[in-house]
Amino acid sequence: PGYIKRPRNSFIIFRCDYVQRHRGTSPPTGEKYMRLSKRASEAWRKLNRQERAVYVRLSELEKEEHARQHPDYVYRPNKKRR
């Protein structure tokens, strides 16, 4: 309650899409998820400008929608105490 998630950035949207397409029949857990995430990172680096632009646009749309739903939202990271 009271917690608002940040909008996803372009890489996170890509990674979610990549995992969805490559996960198989069951949701990945643990080591399998880590391997998929690493492969998604490698695939992201290999994308050309036009392919990345799709995910950049999706993240912009998500940010705009987030701003409409939560107009007073300000990102305030938790400060770690030593």
PDB file of C-alpha atoms in Angstrom:
ATOM      1  CA  PRO A   1       0.000   0.000   0.000  1.00  0.00           C
ATOM      2  CA  GLY A   2       1.279   3.416  -0.968  1.00  0.00           C
ATOM      3  CA  TYR A   3       4.080   1.993  -3.119  1.00  0.00           C
ATOM      4  CA  ILE A   4       4.107   2.893  -6.804  1.00  0.00           C
ATOM      5  CA  LYS A   5       6.354   0.924  -9.132  1.00  0.00           C
ATOM      6  CA  ARG A   6       8.595   2.810 -11.534  1.00  0.00           C
ATOM      7  CA  PRO A   7       7.845   2.529 -15.258  1.00  0.00           C
ATOM      8  CA  ARG A   8      10.013  -0.016 -17.061  1.00  0.00           C
ATOM      9  CA  ASN A   9      12.899   1.118 -19.237  1.00  0.00           C
ATOM     10  CA  SER A  10      13.496  -0.106 -22.796  1.00  0.00           C
ATOM     11  CA  PHE A  11      15.870  -2.922 -21.807  1.00  0.00           C
ATOM     12  CA  ILE A  12      13.515  -4.280 -19.147  1.00  0.00           C
ATOM     13  CA  ILE A  13      10.657  -4.354 -21.669  1.00  0.00           C
ATOM     14  CA  PHE A  14      12.942  -6.155 -24.150  1.00  0.00           C
ATOM     15  CA  ARG A  15      14.080  -8.645 -21.497  1.00  0.00           C
ATOM     16  CA  CYS A  16      10.494  -9.443 -20.490  1.00  0.00           C
ATOM     17  CA  ASP A  17       9.601 -10.005 -24.147  1.00  0.00           C
ATOM     18  CA  TYR A  18      12.731 -12.117 -24.728  1.00  0.00           C
ATOM     19  CA  VAL A  19      12.069 -14.328 -21.697  1.00  0.00           C
ATOM     20  CA  GLN A  20       8.419 -14.711 -22.717  1.00  0.00           C
ATOM     21  CA  ARG A  21       9.438 -15.889 -26.205  1.00  0.00           C
ATOM     22  CA  HIS A  22      12.219 -18.248 -25.047  1.00  0.00           C
ATOM     23  CA  ARG A  23      11.012 -19.694 -21.766  1.00  0.00           C
ATOM     24  CA  GLY A  24       9.332 -22.817 -23.091  1.00  0.00           C
ATOM     25  CA  THR A  25       6.188 -24.232 -21.532  1.00  0.00           C
ATOM     26  CA  SER A  26       6.884 -23.456 -17.868  1.00  0.00           C
ATOM     27  CA  PRO A  27       7.946 -20.203 -16.224  1.00  0.00           C
ATOM     28  CA  PRO A  28      11.726 -20.081 -15.677  1.00  0.00           C
ATOM     29  CA  THR A  29      13.034 -20.125 -12.129  1.00  0.00           C
ATOM     30  CA  GLY A  30      16.433 -19.801 -10.510  1.00  0.00           C
ATOM     31  CA  GLU A  31      19.348 -20.753 -12.739  1.00  0.00           C
ATOM     32  CA  LYS A  32      17.232 -21.071 -15.880  1.00  0.00           C
ATOM     33  CA  TYR A  33      15.929 -17.520 -15.428  1.00  0.00           C
ATOM     34  CA  MET A  34      19.463 -16.205 -14.908  1.00  0.00           C
ATOM     35  CA  ARG A  35      20.660 -17.876 -18.112  1.00  0.00           C
ATOM     36  CA  LEU A  36      17.726 -16.422 -20.046  1.00  0.00           C
ATOM     37  CA  SER A  37      18.380 -12.984 -18.599  1.00  0.00           C
ATOM     38  CA  LYS A  38      22.043 -13.182 -19.596  1.00  0.00           C
ATOM     39  CA  ARG A  39      21.135 -14.278 -23.125  1.00  0.00           C
ATOM     40  CA  ALA A  40      18.649 -11.385 -23.302  1.00  0.00           C
ATOM     41  CA  SER A  41      21.433  -8.995 -22.348  1.00  0.00           C
ATOM     42  CA  GLU A  42      23.655 -10.364 -25.111  1.00  0.00           C
ATOM     43  CA  ALA A  43      20.793 -10.155 -27.623  1.00  0.00           C
ATOM     44  CA  TRP A  44      20.090  -6.544 -26.566  1.00  0.00           C
ATOM     45  CA  ARG A  45      23.681  -5.544 -27.341  1.00  0.00           C
ATOM     46  CA  LYS A  46      23.364  -7.068 -30.821  1.00  0.00           C
ATOM     47  CA  LEU A  47      20.187  -5.172 -31.764  1.00  0.00           C
ATOM     48  CA  ASN A  48      20.552  -2.443 -34.350  1.00  0.00           C
ATOM     49  CA  ARG A  49      19.201   1.088 -33.919  1.00  0.00           C
ATOM     50  CA  GLN A  50      15.827   0.399 -35.578  1.00  0.00           C
ATOM     51  CA  GLU A  51      15.189  -2.728 -33.499  1.00  0.00           C
ATOM     52  CA  ARG A  52      16.012  -0.901 -30.272  1.00  0.00           C
ATOM     53  CA  ALA A  53      13.816   2.029 -31.283  1.00  0.00           C
ATOM     54  CA  VAL A  54      10.746  -0.207 -30.944  1.00  0.00           C
ATOM     55  CA  TYR A  55      11.521  -0.853 -27.275  1.00  0.00           C
ATOM     56  CA  VAL A  56      12.521   2.752 -26.631  1.00  0.00           C
ATOM     57  CA  ARG A  57       9.125   3.846 -27.956  1.00  0.00           C
ATOM     58  CA  LEU A  58       7.335   1.267 -25.800  1.00  0.00           C
ATOM     59  CA  SER A  59       9.157   2.567 -22.722  1.00  0.00           C
ATOM     60  CA  GLU A  60       8.207   6.152 -23.620  1.00  0.00           C
ATOM     61  CA  LEU A  61       4.563   5.129 -23.933  1.00  0.00           C
ATOM     62  CA  GLU A  62       4.749   3.332 -20.587  1.00  0.00           C
ATOM     63  CA  LYS A  63       6.276   6.427 -18.950  1.00  0.00           C
ATOM     64  CA  GLU A  64       3.519   8.620 -20.389  1.00  0.00           C
ATOM     65  CA  GLU A  65       0.812   6.257 -19.134  1.00  0.00           C
ATOM     66  CA  HIS A  66       2.503   6.087 -15.720  1.00  0.00           C
ATOM     67  CA  ALA A  67       2.563   9.900 -15.560  1.00  0.00           C
ATOM     68  CA  ARG A  68      -1.165  10.034 -16.382  1.00  0.00           C
ATOM     69  CA  GLN A  69      -2.041   7.460 -13.730  1.00  0.00           C
ATOM     70  CA  HIS A  70       0.258   8.944 -11.062  1.00  0.00           C
ATOM     71  CA  PRO A  71       0.662  12.690 -11.769  1.00  0.00           C
ATOM     72  CA  ASP A  72       2.304  13.444  -8.401  1.00  0.00           C
ATOM     73  CA  TYR A  73       4.790  10.548  -8.571  1.00  0.00           C
ATOM     74  CA  VAL A  74       8.412  11.385  -7.851  1.00  0.00           C
ATOM     75  CA  TYR A  75      11.073   8.683  -7.746  1.00  0.00           C
ATOM     76  CA  ARG A  76      12.648   8.635  -4.300  1.00  0.00           C
ATOM     77  CA  PRO A  77      15.134   5.802  -3.856  1.00  0.00           C
ATOM     78  CA  ASN A  78      15.576   4.362  -0.391  1.00  0.00           C
ATOM     79  CA  LYS A  79      18.796   5.514   1.180  1.00  0.00           C
ATOM     80  CA  LYS A  80      20.845   2.640   2.538  1.00  0.00           C
ATOM     81  CA  ARG A  81      22.024   3.046   6.093  1.00  0.00           C
ATOM     82  CA  ARG A  82      25.475   1.980   7.154  1.00  0.00           C
TER      83      ARG A  82
END
